[in-house]
Coordinates of C-alpha atoms in Angstrom, one line a residue:
Chain A
M1 CA -22.7 -12.2 -3.0
T2 CA -19.6 -12.2 -0.6
H3 CA -19.3 -15.8 -1.2
S4 CA -19.1 -15.1 -5.4
T5 CA -16.6 -12.6 -4.5
Y6 CA -14.6 -15.2 -2.9
E7 CA -15.1 -17.5 -5.6
S8 CA -13.6 -15.1 -8.0
T9 CA -10.7 -14.6 -5.5
V10 CA -10.0 -18.4 -5.8
L11 CA -10.0 -17.9 -9.6
M12 CA -8.0 -15.1 -9.6
S13 CA -4.9 -16.6 -7.6
L14 CA -5.3 -20.1 -9.8
S15 CA -4.8 -17.6 -12.9
V16 CA -2.3 -16.1 -11.5
Q17 CA -0.3 -19.2 -10.8
T18 CA -1.3 -20.7 -14.3
N19 CA 0.7 -17.5 -15.4
T20 CA 3.9 -18.3 -13.0
A21 CA 4.2 -21.3 -14.9
A22 CA 3.9 -20.1 -18.3
G23 CA 6.2 -17.6 -17.7
L24 CA 9.4 -20.2 -16.6
G25 CA 9.7 -21.1 -20.4
P26 CA 8.8 -23.7 -22.9
K27 CA 4.9 -24.0 -22.7
S28 CA 4.5 -27.5 -21.7
P29 CA 2.0 -27.0 -19.2
G30 CA 2.9 -28.7 -15.6
A31 CA 5.9 -30.9 -17.1
G32 CA 8.5 -28.5 -16.4
P33 CA 10.3 -29.2 -12.9
G34 CA 10.9 -25.4 -12.2
A35 CA 7.0 -25.4 -11.9
G36 CA 8.0 -25.8 -8.1
G37 CA 4.5 -25.5 -6.3
A38 CA 2.6 -27.1 -9.1
P39 CA -0.1 -25.6 -10.2
L40 CA -3.9 -26.7 -9.5
S41 CA -5.8 -28.7 -12.2
P42 CA -9.0 -27.2 -12.7
M43 CA -10.1 -30.3 -11.2
Q44 CA -8.1 -29.7 -7.8
A45 CA -9.5 -26.4 -7.8
S46 CA -12.5 -27.1 -7.8
K47 CA -12.2 -30.0 -4.9
A48 CA -10.4 -27.4 -3.2
S49 CA -13.5 -24.6 -3.4
S50 CA -16.0 -27.4 -2.4
E51 CA -13.8 -28.1 0.7
T52 CA -14.0 -24.8 1.7
Q53 CA -17.5 -24.9 1.5
V54 CA -17.7 -27.5 3.6
S55 CA -15.9 -26.0 6.6
S56 CA -17.3 -24.2 8.8
E57 CA -18.7 -20.8 8.2
A58 CA -16.1 -19.1 11.0
D59 CA -13.1 -20.4 9.1
E60 CA -14.7 -19.5 5.6
K61 CA -14.6 -15.8 7.2
I62 CA -10.8 -15.5 8.1
Q63 CA -9.9 -17.8 4.9
R64 CA -11.4 -14.9 3.2
G65 CA -10.4 -12.2 4.8
K66 CA -6.9 -13.6 5.0
E67 CA -7.2 -13.7 0.9
D68 CA -9.0 -10.2 0.7
R69 CA -6.1 -8.7 3.0
A70 CA -3.5 -10.6 0.9
G71 CA -5.0 -9.2 -2.7
V72 CA -5.0 -5.4 -1.3
Q73 CA -1.4 -5.6 -0.1
K74 CA -0.3 -6.8 -3.8
K75 CA -2.2 -4.3 -5.3
T76 CA -0.9 -1.2 -2.7
F77 CA 2.7 -2.8 -2.4
T78 CA 2.4 -2.7 -7.1
K79 CA 1.6 0.8 -6.8
W80 CA 4.0 1.5 -4.4
I81 CA 6.5 -0.1 -6.3
N82 CA 5.2 1.8 -9.6
S83 CA 5.5 5.2 -7.8
Y84 CA 9.2 4.9 -7.8
L85 CA 9.8 2.7 -11.1
E86 CA 7.8 5.0 -13.2
K87 CA 10.8 7.6 -12.8
I88 CA 12.9 5.2 -14.8
G89 CA 10.4 4.4 -17.1
L90 CA 9.9 0.7 -15.5
K91 CA 6.9 -1.1 -14.7
V92 CA 5.7 -4.0 -12.2
D93 CA 2.4 -5.1 -13.7
E94 CA 2.1 -8.7 -12.0
L95 CA 4.2 -8.7 -8.4
N96 CA 5.4 -12.3 -8.5
N97 CA 6.3 -12.7 -11.9
D98 CA 7.8 -9.0 -12.7
L99 CA 10.2 -9.2 -9.6
R100 CA 11.6 -13.0 -10.2
D101 CA 14.3 -12.4 -12.1
G102 CA 15.9 -9.5 -9.4
I103 CA 16.3 -6.9 -12.0
K104 CA 13.7 -4.6 -11.1
L105 CA 14.1 -5.6 -7.7
L106 CA 17.5 -4.2 -7.7
K107 CA 16.5 -1.0 -9.9
L108 CA 14.1 -0.3 -6.8
L109 CA 16.3 -0.3 -4.3
E110 CA 18.8 1.7 -6.4
I111 CA 15.9 4.8 -6.4
L112 CA 14.9 4.1 -2.9
S113 CA 18.8 4.4 -1.3
G114 CA 20.4 6.5 -4.0
D115 CA 23.3 4.2 -4.0
K116 CA 24.4 2.8 -7.0
Q117 CA 23.7 -0.9 -6.6
A118 CA 25.6 -4.0 -7.8
K119 CA 24.7 -4.4 -11.4
P120 CA 22.0 -7.0 -12.0
D121 CA 22.8 -9.9 -14.3
R122 CA 20.6 -10.5 -17.7
G123 CA 19.9 -13.5 -18.6
S124 CA 17.4 -16.8 -18.2
A125 CA 19.5 -19.0 -16.3
R126 CA 17.6 -19.7 -13.1
L127 CA 21.3 -19.5 -11.6
V128 CA 21.5 -15.6 -12.8
K129 CA 17.7 -14.7 -11.4
V130 CA 18.7 -16.1 -8.0
N131 CA 21.9 -14.5 -7.8
N132 CA 20.2 -11.3 -8.4
I133 CA 17.8 -11.7 -5.9
N134 CA 20.6 -12.4 -3.6
K135 CA 22.3 -8.9 -4.3
A136 CA 18.8 -7.4 -3.3
L137 CA 18.7 -9.7 -0.3
A138 CA 22.2 -8.6 0.8
Y139 CA 21.7 -5.2 0.7
L140 CA 18.3 -5.2 2.7
K141 CA 20.7 -7.0 5.9
Chain B
M1 CA 3.1 -15.1 0.2
L2 CA 6.6 -15.0 0.2
T3 CA 7.0 -11.9 -2.2
L4 CA 5.1 -9.6 0.1
G5 CA 6.8 -10.3 2.8
L6 CA 10.1 -9.0 1.1
I7 CA 8.3 -5.8 -0.3
W8 CA 7.2 -4.7 3.3
T9 CA 10.6 -5.3 4.4
I10 CA 11.6 -2.7 1.9
I11 CA 8.7 -0.3 3.1
L12 CA 9.7 -0.3 6.2
R13 CA 13.4 -0.3 5.9
F14 CA 13.2 2.6 3.5
Q15 CA 9.6 4.5 4.3
I16 CA 8.8 4.1 8.2
Q17 CA 12.1 3.0 9.9
D18 CA 13.3 6.7 9.6
I19 CA 10.6 8.6 10.8
S20 CA 10.9 10.2 14.1
V21 CA 8.1 12.0 15.8
D22 CA 9.0 13.1 19.8
H23 CA 11.5 10.7 20.5
M24 CA 8.9 8.2 19.2
S25 CA 10.1 6.4 16.4
A26 CA 8.8 4.6 13.0
K27 CA 5.5 2.8 13.4
D28 CA 4.6 4.7 16.9
G29 CA 6.3 7.1 15.3
L30 CA 3.5 7.8 12.5
L31 CA 0.9 6.8 14.6
L32 CA 1.7 9.7 17.2
W33 CA 2.7 12.0 14.6
C34 CA -1.4 11.1 12.8
K35 CA -3.1 11.6 16.5
K36 CA -1.3 15.2 16.5
K37 CA -2.3 16.4 14.0
T38 CA -5.9 15.2 13.7
K39 CA -6.4 16.0 17.3
G40 CA -9.6 18.4 17.8
Y41 CA -11.2 16.8 14.4
A42 CA -14.9 15.8 15.0
N43 CA -15.7 12.4 14.2
V44 CA -11.6 11.5 14.1
H45 CA -9.5 9.3 16.9
V46 CA -6.6 7.5 15.2
D47 CA -5.5 4.6 17.5
N48 CA -4.2 2.4 14.8
F49 CA -3.5 1.9 11.0
H50 CA -6.9 -0.4 10.3
K51 CA -10.1 0.3 11.9
S52 CA -9.5 4.4 12.3
F53 CA -8.9 5.0 8.8
N54 CA -12.0 3.2 7.5
N55 CA -14.5 6.3 7.2
G56 CA -12.0 8.2 5.2
L57 CA -11.9 11.2 7.8
A58 CA -8.8 10.7 9.1
F59 CA -6.8 10.9 5.9
A60 CA -8.8 14.1 5.1
A61 CA -7.6 15.3 8.4
L62 CA -4.1 15.0 8.0
I63 CA -4.4 16.8 4.4
H64 CA -7.0 19.4 6.2
A65 CA -4.1 19.9 8.8
H66 CA -1.5 20.9 6.7
R67 CA -3.4 22.2 3.5
P68 CA -6.5 23.4 4.7
D69 CA -7.2 25.4 1.1
L70 CA -7.7 22.2 -0.4
I71 CA -10.6 20.5 1.8
D72 CA -13.6 21.5 3.0
F73 CA -13.2 19.1 6.4
N74 CA -16.7 20.5 7.8
S75 CA -18.8 19.4 4.7
L76 CA -17.7 15.8 5.1
D77 CA -20.1 13.2 6.5
P78 CA -18.4 10.0 8.4
E79 CA -21.3 7.7 6.9
N80 CA -19.9 8.9 3.3
K81 CA -17.2 6.6 3.7
L82 CA -16.2 6.1 -0.2
D83 CA -16.8 9.7 -0.8
N84 CA -14.7 10.7 1.6
L85 CA -11.8 8.4 1.0
K86 CA -12.1 9.2 -3.0
L87 CA -11.7 12.9 -2.3
A88 CA -8.8 12.2 0.2
F89 CA -7.0 10.1 -2.2
D90 CA -7.5 12.6 -5.3
V91 CA -6.3 15.8 -3.3
A92 CA -3.7 14.5 -2.4
E93 CA -2.6 12.8 -5.6
K94 CA -2.6 16.8 -7.3
L95 CA -0.3 17.3 -4.7
G96 CA 1.9 14.0 -6.4
I97 CA 1.3 11.7 -3.6
A98 CA 0.7 8.6 -5.5
S99 CA -2.5 7.3 -5.4
L100 CA -1.9 3.7 -3.9
L101 CA -4.9 2.8 -1.6
D102 CA -8.5 1.9 -3.4
P103 CA -11.7 3.3 -1.9
I104 CA -13.8 0.3 -2.2
D105 CA -10.6 -1.8 -0.4
V106 CA -10.7 0.8 2.7
A107 CA -14.4 1.4 3.4
V108 CA -14.5 -2.5 5.3
E109 CA -15.0 -3.0 8.8
K110 CA -10.8 -3.8 9.4
P111 CA -8.8 -2.2 6.3
D112 CA -5.3 -4.1 5.6
E113 CA -2.8 -2.3 8.4
R114 CA 0.2 -2.6 5.9
S115 CA -1.6 -0.9 2.9
V116 CA -2.6 1.8 5.3
M117 CA 0.7 2.2 7.1
T118 CA 2.3 2.7 3.5
Y119 CA 0.6 5.1 2.6
V120 CA -0.1 7.4 5.6
A121 CA 4.0 6.8 5.6
A122 CA 3.7 8.8 2.0
L123 CA 1.2 11.5 3.4
Y124 CA 4.3 11.9 6.4
H125 CA 7.1 12.4 4.0
Y126 CA 5.2 14.4 2.0
F127 CA 3.8 17.1 4.8
A128 CA 6.4 16.4 7.1
T129 CA 9.3 17.5 4.8
M130 CA 7.1 20.6 4.0
K131 CA 9.1 23.6 4.9
Q132 CA 7.3 25.1 8.5
G133 CA 7.2 28.5 6.3
D134 CA 5.3 27.1 3.6
V135 CA 2.6 25.7 6.0
A136 CA 2.2 29.1 7.8
G137 CA 2.1 30.5 4.5
Q138 CA -0.9 28.4 3.4
R139 CA -2.5 28.6 6.9
L140 CA -2.5 32.5 6.4
A141 CA -3.1 32.2 2.7
S142 CA -6.2 30.5 3.7
I143 CA -7.1 33.1 6.7
V144 CA -6.5 35.7 4.3
S145 CA -9.2 34.5 1.6
E146 CA -11.9 33.6 4.4
L147 CA -11.4 37.5 5.1
D148 CA -12.1 38.5 1.8
E149 CA -15.1 36.5 2.0
V150 CA -16.2 38.2 5.5
L151 CA -15.7 41.4 4.3

């Protein structure tokens, strides 16, 4: 019972990674250099999960606890962000994907601080996105 | 995960850092607020932002302390974790406090501390900014309605 929960967590995080890679542009799975932490292939994934089975029960329990907690945190934080973004008709569905261009992040900071933030740049170039994230980080300093 | 760290920084900065209760600030202040508001409530002992909240009674007590008209605290059973949590979150949502937590994620041995803190901070910001007059007014209204039942 608990074990299948763990496996579904692994599957979930896998599908997240796949989405992330797909969201990066042209549909050429795994080919894009932008993929960064290259998504696991199904082969690697099953290897990873069988390795986890081998590890001691205690390790597994700790690992599962960490993954659960990250999953719960992700849910809570997404709802928290949306409780603010909905005021201006925006919404975040998947935390990692939806914040990566920095636009919604800057909007969130604008609502929270009540200050007009540096206007986010629009565009799909990596540099534009990095620039938006930098503006957000600069504000948090 | 990097994104979670970033969002937590934002939550700390905008929701938790500004909390101040009796010269205690931020996390300690929030914990003190919980202790003070839940003092005297049966089966509620707030010492942390994880295990102390897992049966839902602490959330219910925090709401009841400000709006006794909304929850019949004495009818709650500490064993009915999911029901208590759902009740507290539903009642708070009707007040306009976003339902950030899922009862099933909280009714575990040790729920996620950051998630619980984020939600408790939302309760704090709602109730602590409620005008003292409102609180007194609600208390009075509830006493009057109890008197009505007795008489």
